[in-house]
PDB file of C-alpha atoms and ligand atoms in Angstrom:
ATOM      1  CA  MET A  37      34.658 131.285 -33.189  1.00  0.00           C
ATOM      2  CA  HIS A  38      34.677 130.101 -29.604  1.00  0.00           C
ATOM      3  CA  GLN A  39      36.823 131.711 -26.955  1.00  0.00           C
ATOM      4  CA  PHE A  40      38.539 128.712 -25.358  1.00  0.00           C
ATOM      5  CA  LEU A  41      39.887 128.813 -21.835  1.00  0.00           C
ATOM      6  CA  PRO A  42      43.725 129.062 -21.920  1.00  0.00           C
ATOM      7  CA  TYR A  43      44.473 125.668 -20.347  1.00  0.00           C
ATOM      8  CA  ALA A  44      43.187 122.162 -21.000  1.00  0.00           C
ATOM      9  CA  TRP A  45      43.431 119.134 -18.718  1.00  0.00           C
ATOM     10  CA  PHE A  46      45.298 116.647 -20.887  1.00  0.00           C
ATOM     11  CA  GLY A  47      47.352 113.570 -20.028  1.00  0.00           C
ATOM     12  CA  GLY A  48      46.735 114.094 -16.317  1.00  0.00           C
ATOM     13  CA  ARG A  49      47.841 117.729 -16.040  1.00  0.00           C
ATOM     14  CA  CYS A  50      47.007 121.244 -17.198  1.00  0.00           C
ATOM     15  CA  VAL A  51      48.688 122.262 -20.453  1.00  0.00           C
ATOM     16  CA  PRO A  52      48.180 125.284 -22.755  1.00  0.00           C
ATOM     17  CA  PHE A  53      45.046 124.693 -24.860  1.00  0.00           C
ATOM     18  CA  ALA A  54      47.021 124.758 -28.140  1.00  0.00           C
ATOM     19  CA  GLU A  55      49.280 121.942 -26.912  1.00  0.00           C
ATOM     20  CA  ALA A  56      46.385 119.594 -26.088  1.00  0.00           C
ATOM     21  CA  THR A  57      46.294 117.812 -29.443  1.00  0.00           C
ATOM     22  CA  LEU A  58      45.543 114.256 -30.558  1.00  0.00           C
ATOM     23  CA  SER A  59      46.737 111.965 -33.354  1.00  0.00           C
ATOM     24  CA  VAL A  60      44.679 111.607 -36.542  1.00  0.00           C
ATOM     25  CA  ALA A  61      44.583 107.858 -35.757  1.00  0.00           C
ATOM     26  CA  THR A  62      42.867 108.305 -32.379  1.00  0.00           C
ATOM     27  CA  HIS A  63      40.346 105.474 -32.073  1.00  0.00           C
ATOM     28  CA  ALA A  64      37.523 107.609 -30.593  1.00  0.00           C
ATOM     29  CA  LEU A  65      37.686 110.089 -33.465  1.00  0.00           C
ATOM     30  CA  HIS A  66      36.745 107.316 -35.910  1.00  0.00           C
ATOM     31  CA  TYR A  67      34.266 105.305 -33.867  1.00  0.00           C
ATOM     32  CA  GLY A  68      32.599 107.835 -31.555  1.00  0.00           C
ATOM     33  CA  THR A  69      33.789 105.771 -28.600  1.00  0.00           C
ATOM     34  CA  GLY A  70      33.927 108.598 -26.123  1.00  0.00           C
ATOM     35  CA  ALA A  71      31.580 110.110 -23.578  1.00  0.00           C
ATOM     36  CA  PHE A  72      31.419 113.655 -22.385  1.00  0.00           C
ATOM     37  CA  GLY A  73      29.993 115.897 -19.772  1.00  0.00           C
ATOM     38  CA  GLY A  74      28.889 119.495 -19.959  1.00  0.00           C
ATOM     39  CA  MET A  75      28.893 121.791 -16.954  1.00  0.00           C
ATOM     40  CA  ARG A  76      28.619 125.490 -16.451  1.00  0.00           C
ATOM     41  CA  ALA A  77      31.204 127.302 -14.325  1.00  0.00           C
ATOM     42  CA  LEU A  78      30.064 130.655 -13.045  1.00  0.00           C
ATOM     43  CA  PRO A  79      32.342 133.209 -11.348  1.00  0.00           C
ATOM     44  CA  ASN A  80      30.568 134.041  -8.102  1.00  0.00           C
ATOM     45  CA  PRO A  81      29.059 137.509  -8.673  1.00  0.00           C
ATOM     46  CA  ALA A  82      29.608 138.181  -4.962  1.00  0.00           C
ATOM     47  CA  ASP A  83      33.199 136.869  -4.715  1.00  0.00           C
ATOM     48  CA  ALA A  84      35.673 136.923  -7.633  1.00  0.00           C
ATOM     49  CA  THR A  85      37.876 134.237  -6.052  1.00  0.00           C
ATOM     50  CA  GLU A  86      35.161 131.601  -6.193  1.00  0.00           C
ATOM     51  CA  ILE A  87      33.668 129.569  -9.053  1.00  0.00           C
ATOM     52  CA  LEU A  88      30.159 128.124  -8.748  1.00  0.00           C
ATOM     53  CA  LEU A  89      29.349 124.741 -10.288  1.00  0.00           C
ATOM     54  CA  PHE A  90      25.756 123.540 -10.453  1.00  0.00           C
ATOM     55  CA  ARG A  91      25.356 119.971  -9.168  1.00  0.00           C
ATOM     56  CA  ALA A  92      28.969 119.032  -9.855  1.00  0.00           C
ATOM     57  CA  ASP A  93      28.478 115.751  -7.976  1.00  0.00           C
ATOM     58  CA  ARG A  94      25.673 114.706 -10.344  1.00  0.00           C
ATOM     59  CA  HIS A  95      27.710 115.653 -13.400  1.00  0.00           C
ATOM     60  CA  ALA A  96      30.708 113.683 -12.108  1.00  0.00           C
ATOM     61  CA  ARG A  97      28.515 110.686 -11.353  1.00  0.00           C
ATOM     62  CA  ARG A  98      26.933 110.684 -14.829  1.00  0.00           C
ATOM     63  CA  LEU A  99      30.332 110.954 -16.506  1.00  0.00           C
ATOM     64  CA  SER A 100      31.723 108.172 -14.343  1.00  0.00           C
ATOM     65  CA  GLN A 101      28.709 106.037 -15.293  1.00  0.00           C
ATOM     66  CA  SER A 102      29.192 106.945 -18.966  1.00  0.00           C
ATOM     67  CA  ALA A 103      32.806 105.751 -18.683  1.00  0.00           C
ATOM     68  CA  ARG A 104      31.573 102.469 -17.233  1.00  0.00           C
ATOM     69  CA  LEU A 105      29.182 102.105 -20.179  1.00  0.00           C
ATOM     70  CA  LEU A 106      32.276 102.400 -22.392  1.00  0.00           C
ATOM     71  CA  LEU A 107      33.833  99.641 -20.272  1.00  0.00           C
ATOM     72  CA  THR A 108      36.459 101.861 -18.691  1.00  0.00           C
ATOM     73  CA  GLU A 109      36.900 103.319 -15.212  1.00  0.00           C
ATOM     74  CA  LEU A 110      36.882 106.985 -14.313  1.00  0.00           C
ATOM     75  CA  SER A 111      36.033 107.784 -10.722  1.00  0.00           C
ATOM     76  CA  GLU A 112      33.926 110.708  -9.577  1.00  0.00           C
ATOM     77  CA  THR A 113      36.832 111.817  -7.375  1.00  0.00           C
ATOM     78  CA  THR A 114      39.242 111.839 -10.334  1.00  0.00           C
ATOM     79  CA  ILE A 115      36.779 113.944 -12.320  1.00  0.00           C
ATOM     80  CA  LEU A 116      36.137 116.452  -9.542  1.00  0.00           C
ATOM     81  CA  GLU A 117      39.839 116.812  -8.672  1.00  0.00           C
ATOM     82  CA  ALA A 118      40.704 117.411 -12.336  1.00  0.00           C
ATOM     83  CA  ILE A 119      37.933 120.008 -12.633  1.00  0.00           C
ATOM     84  CA  THR A 120      39.224 121.845  -9.566  1.00  0.00           C
ATOM     85  CA  ALA A 121      42.810 121.892 -10.932  1.00  0.00           C
ATOM     86  CA  PHE A 122      41.474 122.970 -14.329  1.00  0.00           C
ATOM     87  CA  LEU A 123      39.531 125.883 -12.830  1.00  0.00           C
ATOM     88  CA  ARG A 124      42.478 127.002 -10.705  1.00  0.00           C
ATOM     89  CA  ALA A 125      44.711 127.058 -13.805  1.00  0.00           C
ATOM     90  CA  ASN A 126      42.175 128.930 -15.922  1.00  0.00           C
ATOM     91  CA  ARG A 127      40.602 131.300 -13.344  1.00  0.00           C
ATOM     92  CA  PRO A 128      37.613 132.094 -15.645  1.00  0.00           C
ATOM     93  CA  SER A 129      36.245 135.600 -15.137  1.00  0.00           C
ATOM     94  CA  THR A 130      33.148 135.143 -17.321  1.00  0.00           C
ATOM     95  CA  PRO A 131      30.612 132.279 -17.454  1.00  0.00           C
ATOM     96  CA  ALA A 132      32.231 129.205 -18.953  1.00  0.00           C
ATOM     97  CA  TYR A 133      31.146 125.801 -20.187  1.00  0.00           C
ATOM     98  CA  LEU A 134      33.371 122.869 -19.213  1.00  0.00           C
ATOM     99  CA  ARG A 135      33.628 119.841 -21.420  1.00  0.00           C
ATOM    100  CA  PRO A 136      35.163 116.798 -19.690  1.00  0.00           C
ATOM    101  CA  PHE A 137      35.665 113.910 -22.109  1.00  0.00           C
ATOM    102  CA  VAL A 138      36.620 110.266 -21.626  1.00  0.00           C
ATOM    103  CA  TYR A 139      37.610 108.445 -24.801  1.00  0.00           C
ATOM    104  CA  THR A 140      39.484 105.573 -26.401  1.00  0.00           C
ATOM    105  CA  SER A 141      42.897 107.147 -26.902  1.00  0.00           C
ATOM    106  CA  ASP A 142      44.596 104.187 -28.612  1.00  0.00           C
ATOM    107  CA  LEU A 143      45.757 104.629 -32.192  1.00  0.00           C
ATOM    108  CA  GLY A 144      44.476 102.452 -35.004  1.00  0.00           C
ATOM    109  CA  ILE A 145      41.505 100.551 -36.239  1.00  0.00           C
ATOM    110  CA  ALA A 146      38.925  97.943 -35.154  1.00  0.00           C
ATOM    111  CA  PRO A 147      35.793  99.102 -33.316  1.00  0.00           C
ATOM    112  CA  ARG A 148      35.992  97.643 -29.808  1.00  0.00           C
ATOM    113  CA  LEU A 149      36.097  98.558 -26.147  1.00  0.00           C
ATOM    114  CA  HIS A 150      38.392  95.788 -24.904  1.00  0.00           C
ATOM    115  CA  ASN A 151      42.190  95.818 -24.965  1.00  0.00           C
ATOM    116  CA  ILE A 152      42.253  99.531 -25.585  1.00  0.00           C
ATOM    117  CA  GLU A 153      43.736 102.548 -23.839  1.00  0.00           C
ATOM    118  CA  THR A 154      41.440 105.295 -22.655  1.00  0.00           C
ATOM    119  CA  ASP A 155      42.169 108.811 -21.480  1.00  0.00           C
ATOM    120  CA  PHE A 156      40.377 111.766 -19.981  1.00  0.00           C
ATOM    121  CA  LEU A 157      40.601 115.442 -20.911  1.00  0.00           C
ATOM    122  CA  ILE A 158      38.820 118.685 -20.123  1.00  0.00           C
ATOM    123  CA  TYR A 159      38.591 121.864 -22.067  1.00  0.00           C
ATOM    124  CA  GLY A 160      36.429 124.916 -21.553  1.00  0.00           C
ATOM    125  CA  LEU A 161      35.009 127.825 -23.456  1.00  0.00           C
ATOM    126  CA  GLU A 162      33.218 131.034 -22.694  1.00  0.00           C
ATOM    127  CA  LEU A 163      29.481 130.522 -23.099  1.00  0.00           C
ATOM    128  CA  GLY A 164      26.609 132.928 -22.672  1.00  0.00           C
ATOM    129  CA  ASP A 165      23.180 131.898 -23.931  1.00  0.00           C
ATOM    130  CA  TYR A 166      23.206 128.745 -26.075  1.00  0.00           C
ATOM    131  CA  LEU A 167      19.594 129.329 -27.153  1.00  0.00           C
ATOM    132  CA  SER A 168      17.665 132.602 -27.063  1.00  0.00           C
ATOM    133  CA  PRO A 169      16.127 133.069 -23.589  1.00  0.00           C
ATOM    134  CA  GLU A 170      13.225 134.802 -25.378  1.00  0.00           C
ATOM    135  CA  GLY A 171      12.149 131.514 -26.915  1.00  0.00           C
ATOM    136  CA  VAL A 172      12.883 129.208 -29.823  1.00  0.00           C
ATOM    137  CA  SER A 173      11.022 127.687 -32.749  1.00  0.00           C
ATOM    138  CA  CYS A 174      11.148 123.911 -33.057  1.00  0.00           C
ATOM    139  CA  ARG A 175      10.713 121.471 -35.866  1.00  0.00           C
ATOM    140  CA  ILE A 176       9.629 117.887 -35.293  1.00  0.00           C
ATOM    141  CA  SER A 177      12.617 116.070 -36.662  1.00  0.00           C
ATOM    142  CA  SER A 178      12.441 113.475 -39.415  1.00  0.00           C
ATOM    143  CA  TRP A 179      15.190 111.734 -37.422  1.00  0.00           C
ATOM    144  CA  CYS A 180      14.192 109.530 -34.565  1.00  0.00           C
ATOM    145  CA  ARG A 181      15.906 109.359 -31.165  1.00  0.00           C
ATOM    146  CA  GLN A 182      17.977 106.184 -30.776  1.00  0.00           C
ATOM    147  CA  GLU A 183      16.763 103.267 -28.689  1.00  0.00           C
ATOM    148  CA  ASP A 184      18.444 102.054 -25.533  1.00  0.00           C
ATOM    149  CA  ARG A 185      18.759  98.588 -27.063  1.00  0.00           C
ATOM    150  CA  SER A 186      21.045 100.054 -29.750  1.00  0.00           C
ATOM    151  CA  LEU A 187      23.331 102.104 -27.534  1.00  0.00           C
ATOM    152  CA  PRO A 188      23.464 103.136 -23.884  1.00  0.00           C
ATOM    153  CA  LEU A 189      21.331 106.269 -23.727  1.00  0.00           C
ATOM    154  CA  ARG A 190      22.004 106.888 -20.027  1.00  0.00           C
ATOM    155  CA  GLY A 191      25.481 108.067 -20.939  1.00  0.00           C
ATOM    156  CA  LYS A 192      26.435 111.053 -23.030  1.00  0.00           C
ATOM    157  CA  ILE A 193      28.091 108.838 -25.628  1.00  0.00           C
ATOM    158  CA  SER A 194      29.818 110.818 -28.382  1.00  0.00           C
ATOM    159  CA  GLY A 195      28.683 108.598 -31.245  1.00  0.00           C
ATOM    160  CA  ALA A 196      25.042 109.161 -30.314  1.00  0.00           C
ATOM    161  CA  TYR A 197      25.363 112.817 -31.245  1.00  0.00           C
ATOM    162  CA  ILE A 198      25.265 112.062 -34.965  1.00  0.00           C
ATOM    163  CA  THR A 199      21.476 111.981 -34.575  1.00  0.00           C
ATOM    164  CA  SER A 200      21.447 115.268 -32.665  1.00  0.00           C
ATOM    165  CA  SER A 201      23.672 116.823 -35.329  1.00  0.00           C
ATOM    166  CA  LEU A 202      21.485 115.665 -38.222  1.00  0.00           C
ATOM    167  CA  ALA A 203      18.326 116.798 -36.439  1.00  0.00           C
ATOM    168  CA  LYS A 204      19.715 120.212 -35.457  1.00  0.00           C
ATOM    169  CA  THR A 205      21.000 120.958 -38.958  1.00  0.00           C
ATOM    170  CA  GLU A 206      17.777 119.788 -40.572  1.00  0.00           C
ATOM    171  CA  ALA A 207      15.868 122.135 -38.242  1.00  0.00           C
ATOM    172  CA  VAL A 208      18.137 125.136 -38.774  1.00  0.00           C
ATOM    173  CA  LYS A 209      18.333 124.669 -42.551  1.00  0.00           C
ATOM    174  CA  SER A 210      14.553 124.613 -42.742  1.00  0.00           C
ATOM    175  CA  GLY A 211      14.241 127.852 -40.787  1.00  0.00           C
ATOM    176  CA  PHE A 212      13.825 126.654 -37.186  1.00  0.00           C
ATOM    177  CA  ASP A 213      16.045 127.079 -34.140  1.00  0.00           C
ATOM    178  CA  GLU A 214      15.881 123.596 -32.656  1.00  0.00           C
ATOM    179  CA  ALA A 215      14.711 120.034 -33.299  1.00  0.00           C
ATOM    180  CA  LEU A 216      12.317 117.875 -31.281  1.00  0.00           C
ATOM    181  CA  LEU A 217      12.842 114.159 -31.695  1.00  0.00           C
ATOM    182  CA  LEU A 218      10.250 111.446 -31.362  1.00  0.00           C
ATOM    183  CA  ASN A 219      11.412 108.037 -30.168  1.00  0.00           C
ATOM    184  CA  SER A 220      11.020 104.813 -32.122  1.00  0.00           C
ATOM    185  CA  ARG A 221       7.544 104.330 -30.594  1.00  0.00           C
ATOM    186  CA  GLY A 222       6.444 107.716 -31.907  1.00  0.00           C
ATOM    187  CA  LYS A 223       6.367 109.455 -28.521  1.00  0.00           C
ATOM    188  CA  VAL A 224       8.096 112.763 -27.816  1.00  0.00           C
ATOM    189  CA  SER A 225      11.593 112.166 -26.488  1.00  0.00           C
ATOM    190  CA  GLU A 226      13.710 115.312 -26.292  1.00  0.00           C
ATOM    191  CA  ALA A 227      15.456 118.053 -28.299  1.00  0.00           C
ATOM    192  CA  SER A 228      18.921 117.784 -29.884  1.00  0.00           C
ATOM    193  CA  GLY A 229      20.662 118.520 -26.587  1.00  0.00           C
ATOM    194  CA  MET A 230      17.896 119.344 -24.102  1.00  0.00           C
ATOM    195  CA  ASN A 231      15.019 117.674 -22.321  1.00  0.00           C
ATOM    196  CA  LEU A 232      11.446 118.796 -22.885  1.00  0.00           C
ATOM    197  CA  PHE A 233       8.658 119.903 -20.551  1.00  0.00           C
ATOM    198  CA  MET A 234       5.105 120.990 -21.214  1.00  0.00           C
ATOM    199  CA  VAL A 235       2.375 122.397 -19.001  1.00  0.00           C
ATOM    200  CA  ARG A 236      -1.237 121.318 -19.451  1.00  0.00           C
ATOM    201  CA  ASP A 237      -3.950 122.514 -17.082  1.00  0.00           C
ATOM    202  CA  GLY A 238      -1.427 123.481 -14.412  1.00  0.00           C
ATOM    203  CA  VAL A 239       0.430 120.130 -14.484  1.00  0.00           C
ATOM    204  CA  LEU A 240       4.113 120.055 -15.406  1.00  0.00           C
ATOM    205  CA  ILE A 241       4.631 117.051 -17.686  1.00  0.00           C
ATOM    206  CA  THR A 242       7.835 115.564 -19.089  1.00  0.00           C
ATOM    207  CA  PRO A 243       8.611 112.302 -20.889  1.00  0.00           C
ATOM    208  CA  GLY A 244       9.740 109.688 -18.370  1.00  0.00           C
ATOM    209  CA  VAL A 245      13.149 108.045 -18.223  1.00  0.00           C
ATOM    210  CA  ASP A 246      11.688 105.145 -20.232  1.00  0.00           C
ATOM    211  CA  GLN A 247      11.185 107.401 -23.276  1.00  0.00           C
ATOM    212  CA  ASP A 248      14.787 107.150 -24.579  1.00  0.00           C
ATOM    213  CA  ILE A 249      15.785 110.494 -23.112  1.00  0.00           C
ATOM    214  CA  LEU A 250      19.133 111.472 -21.722  1.00  0.00           C
ATOM    215  CA  GLU A 251      18.554 111.667 -17.990  1.00  0.00           C
ATOM    216  CA  GLY A 252      19.264 115.387 -17.763  1.00  0.00           C
ATOM    217  CA  ILE A 253      20.505 116.901 -14.538  1.00  0.00           C
ATOM    218  CA  THR A 254      18.591 120.107 -15.242  1.00  0.00           C
ATOM    219  CA  ARG A 255      15.465 118.014 -15.897  1.00  0.00           C
ATOM    220  CA  ALA A 256      15.796 116.233 -12.561  1.00  0.00           C
ATOM    221  CA  SER A 257      16.378 119.569 -10.832  1.00  0.00           C
ATOM    222  CA  VAL A 258      13.347 121.207 -12.477  1.00  0.00           C
ATOM    223  CA  LEU A 259      11.159 118.289 -11.376  1.00  0.00           C
ATOM    224  CA  GLU A 260      12.475 118.391  -7.807  1.00  0.00           C
ATOM    225  CA  LEU A 261      12.032 122.168  -7.591  1.00  0.00           C
ATOM    226  CA  ALA A 262       8.514 122.000  -9.022  1.00  0.00           C
ATOM    227  CA  ARG A 263       7.503 119.459  -6.382  1.00  0.00           C
ATOM    228  CA  ALA A 264       8.978 121.649  -3.656  1.00  0.00           C
ATOM    229  CA  MET A 265       7.039 124.618  -5.083  1.00  0.00           C
ATOM    230  CA  ASP A 266       3.749 122.656  -5.048  1.00  0.00           C
ATOM    231  CA  ILE A 267       3.518 122.493  -8.820  1.00  0.00           C
ATOM    232  CA  PRO A 268       1.951 119.128  -9.770  1.00  0.00           C
ATOM    233  CA  THR A 269       4.303 117.032 -11.925  1.00  0.00           C
ATOM    234  CA  LEU A 270       3.867 113.995 -14.121  1.00  0.00           C
ATOM    235  CA  GLU A 271       6.439 111.865 -15.943  1.00  0.00           C
ATOM    236  CA  ARG A 272       4.613 110.069 -18.740  1.00  0.00           C
ATOM    237  CA  PRO A 273       4.690 109.414 -22.497  1.00  0.00           C
ATOM    238  CA  VAL A 274       3.888 112.571 -24.458  1.00  0.00           C
ATOM    239  CA  ASP A 275       2.192 112.617 -27.851  1.00  0.00           C
ATOM    240  CA  LYS A 276       3.201 115.060 -30.557  1.00  0.00           C
ATOM    241  CA  THR A 277      -0.218 116.699 -30.802  1.00  0.00           C
ATOM    242  CA  GLU A 278      -0.186 117.467 -27.072  1.00  0.00           C
ATOM    243  CA  LEU A 279       2.620 119.921 -27.739  1.00  0.00           C
ATOM    244  CA  PHE A 280       0.411 121.932 -30.091  1.00  0.00           C
ATOM    245  CA  VAL A 281      -2.287 122.407 -27.461  1.00  0.00           C
ATOM    246  CA  ALA A 282      -0.011 122.793 -24.432  1.00  0.00           C
ATOM    247  CA  ASP A 283      -0.194 125.940 -22.304  1.00  0.00           C
ATOM    248  CA  GLU A 284       3.591 126.074 -22.064  1.00  0.00           C
ATOM    249  CA  VAL A 285       6.448 124.120 -23.640  1.00  0.00           C
ATOM    250  CA  PHE A 286      10.075 124.591 -22.624  1.00  0.00           C
ATOM    251  CA  LEU A 287      13.460 122.937 -22.916  1.00  0.00           C
ATOM    252  CA  SER A 288      15.970 122.263 -20.145  1.00  0.00           C
ATOM    253  CA  GLY A 289      19.670 121.578 -20.222  1.00  0.00           C
ATOM    254  CA  THR A 290      23.012 122.770 -18.945  1.00  0.00           C
ATOM    255  CA  ALA A 291      23.753 124.760 -22.095  1.00  0.00           C
ATOM    256  CA  ALA A 292      20.151 125.832 -22.804  1.00  0.00           C
ATOM    257  CA  LYS A 293      19.233 126.378 -19.106  1.00  0.00           C
ATOM    258  CA  VAL A 294      15.436 126.807 -19.230  1.00  0.00           C
ATOM    259  CA  THR A 295      14.400 128.007 -22.686  1.00  0.00           C
ATOM    260  CA  PRO A 296      10.790 128.573 -23.756  1.00  0.00           C
ATOM    261  CA  VAL A 297       9.489 127.145 -27.017  1.00  0.00           C
ATOM    262  CA  ARG A 298       7.476 129.818 -28.841  1.00  0.00           C
ATOM    263  CA  ARG A 299       6.530 127.864 -31.956  1.00  0.00           C
ATOM    264  CA  ILE A 300       6.375 124.220 -32.999  1.00  0.00           C
ATOM    265  CA  GLU A 301       6.151 123.609 -36.745  1.00  0.00           C
ATOM    266  CA  THR A 302       3.462 126.125 -37.766  1.00  0.00           C
ATOM    267  CA  THR A 303       1.774 126.442 -34.361  1.00  0.00           C
ATOM    268  CA  ASP A 304       2.478 129.476 -32.182  1.00  0.00           C
ATOM    269  CA  LEU A 305       2.383 128.729 -28.466  1.00  0.00           C
ATOM    270  CA  PRO A 306       1.080 131.104 -25.770  1.00  0.00           C
ATOM    271  CA  LEU A 307       3.517 133.838 -24.722  1.00  0.00           C
ATOM    272  CA  ASP A 308       2.336 133.686 -21.131  1.00  0.00           C
ATOM    273  CA  ARG A 309       4.395 131.036 -19.322  1.00  0.00           C
ATOM    274  CA  PRO A 310       3.824 131.454 -15.585  1.00  0.00           C
ATOM    275  CA  ILE A 311       5.062 128.032 -14.471  1.00  0.00           C
ATOM    276  CA  MET A 312       8.196 128.115 -16.608  1.00  0.00           C
ATOM    277  CA  GLU A 313       8.970 131.653 -15.389  1.00  0.00           C
ATOM    278  CA  ARG A 314       8.709 130.653 -11.732  1.00  0.00           C
ATOM    279  CA  LEU A 315      10.976 127.649 -12.271  1.00  0.00           C
ATOM    280  CA  ARG A 316      13.480 129.562 -14.373  1.00  0.00           C
ATOM    281  CA  GLU A 317      13.755 132.359 -11.832  1.00  0.00           C
ATOM    282  CA  ARG A 318      14.345 129.906  -9.009  1.00  0.00           C
ATOM    283  CA  LEU A 319      16.892 127.875 -10.965  1.00  0.00           C
ATOM    284  CA  THR A 320      18.811 131.017 -11.935  1.00  0.00           C
ATOM    285  CA  ALA A 321      18.962 132.139  -8.308  1.00  0.00           C
ATOM    286  CA  ILE A 322      20.242 128.705  -7.268  1.00  0.00           C
ATOM    287  CA  THR A 323      22.940 128.537  -9.963  1.00  0.00           C
ATOM    288  CA  GLU A 324      24.110 132.032  -8.996  1.00  0.00           C
ATOM    289  CA  GLY A 325      24.427 130.968  -5.361  1.00  0.00           C
ATOM    290  CA  ARG A 326      21.567 133.222  -4.201  1.00  0.00           C
ATOM    291  CA  ASP A 327      19.209 130.574  -2.783  1.00  0.00           C
ATOM    292  CA  PRO A 328      20.310 129.312   0.640  1.00  0.00           C
ATOM    293  CA  ALA A 329      17.694 126.525   0.600  1.00  0.00           C
ATOM    294  CA  TYR A 330      19.472 124.933  -2.382  1.00  0.00           C
ATOM    295  CA  ASP A 331      23.075 125.773  -1.567  1.00  0.00           C
ATOM    296  CA  HIS A 332      23.756 122.034  -1.441  1.00  0.00           C
ATOM    297  CA  TRP A 333      23.236 121.988  -5.241  1.00  0.00           C
ATOM    298  CA  VAL A 334      26.144 124.376  -5.699  1.00  0.00           C
ATOM    299  CA  THR A 335      29.822 123.400  -5.495  1.00  0.00           C
ATOM    300  CA  ARG A 336      32.041 126.344  -4.653  1.00  0.00           C
ATOM    301  CA  VAL A 337      35.600 126.019  -5.978  1.00  0.00           C
ATOM    302  CA  ARG A 338      38.077 128.398  -4.275  1.00  0.00           C
ATOM    303  CA  LEU A 339      40.546 129.642  -6.873  1.00  0.00           C
ATOM    304  CA  ASP A 340      43.212 130.416  -4.289  1.00  0.00           C
ATOM    305  CA  GLY A 341      42.683 127.150  -2.379  1.00  0.00           C
TER     306      GLY A 341
HETATM  307  C1  PLP G 154      20.781 114.765 -25.734  1.00  0.00           C
HETATM  308  C2  PLP G 154      20.696 115.598 -24.482  1.00  0.00           C
HETATM  309  N1  PLP G 154      19.552 115.622 -23.789  1.00  0.00           N
HETATM  310  C3  PLP G 154      19.410 116.347 -22.669  1.00  0.00           C
HETATM  311  C4  PLP G 154      20.448 117.129 -22.181  1.00  0.00           C
HETATM  312  C5  PLP G 154      20.260 117.917 -20.916  1.00  0.00           C
HETATM  313  O1  PLP G 154      21.031 117.360 -19.879  1.00  0.00           O
HETATM  314  P1  PLP G 154      21.595 118.226 -18.677  1.00  0.00           P
HETATM  315  O2  PLP G 154      20.464 118.939 -18.069  1.00  0.00           O
HETATM  316  O3  PLP G 154      22.208 117.230 -17.762  1.00  0.00           O
HETATM  317  O4  PLP G 154      22.600 119.178 -19.254  1.00  0.00           O
HETATM  318  C6  PLP G 154      21.653 117.162 -22.895  1.00  0.00           C
HETATM  319  C7  PLP G 154      22.761 117.999 -22.440  1.00  0.00           C
HETATM  320  O5  PLP G 154      23.630 117.574 -21.764  1.00  0.00           O
HETATM  321  C8  PLP G 154      21.794 116.364 -24.051  1.00  0.00           C
HETATM  322  O6  PLP G 154      22.939 116.355 -24.744  1.00  0.00           O
END
């Protein structure tokens, strides 16, 4: 059972979590017509009155864009102001995961995005490691990642997560930790809620934004850091068999952070992961506010502001 933060942002203000409830007839519940974000909020280890958010501006921008893809408006400023108020009400003392959500809040039927009310809420929960930092086993899913011509993959659209859910459960029920999905062209796309990287001959490779991936903020950050650290990078289509012969494979995401893949199907991957380790160490230091060169990636929310 999750430990939820005591207050939710609901109807434009902070209310006790238990009072933030919706009608059974809520349109988004039936049609998946919502979009969400996912951010980590970290109490500053060096200052208890400050919460650190990793790339809050990017998260707000993606959620605002997701809202636009659902044909509604939600500005980055509105999102960031609500997050600040939410954090000041909750004052989390352990690492938390924030879930902002924009959705069709009207009651009743008919799938549509016109002539419909929308609303915005935020809730949070305590979250440590989502996947084991020691490494995970992955199954190649029998489910295929959706195509951008079927639904807008640049947004974190709720309805799209039926595929992630089917793939994750299929993987777990068959003895694996996580699922890797191919796209409709048979190329590697991503995991159920993370982007994928591999290292071959010293080059860090990840499927490009044309491979039906979610454009992950952690992914973009890993690529930018790698370039700054003189690690050669390549965004290109990735074939399934490349994963079996890769020197390193890892996943990236807000919840998963940087998580190594130790086995894919029946193939064990090398335990030595020098490039992933360097990137993970650097990213951890940045998210914990310990890397002055990347302080601009960290938003510091003063709890007593
Ligand atoms: C399907 C999917 N891919 C990738 C990611 C990683 O994105 P980010 O690094 O922005 O958290 C997520 C998580 O948000 C996701 O749900």
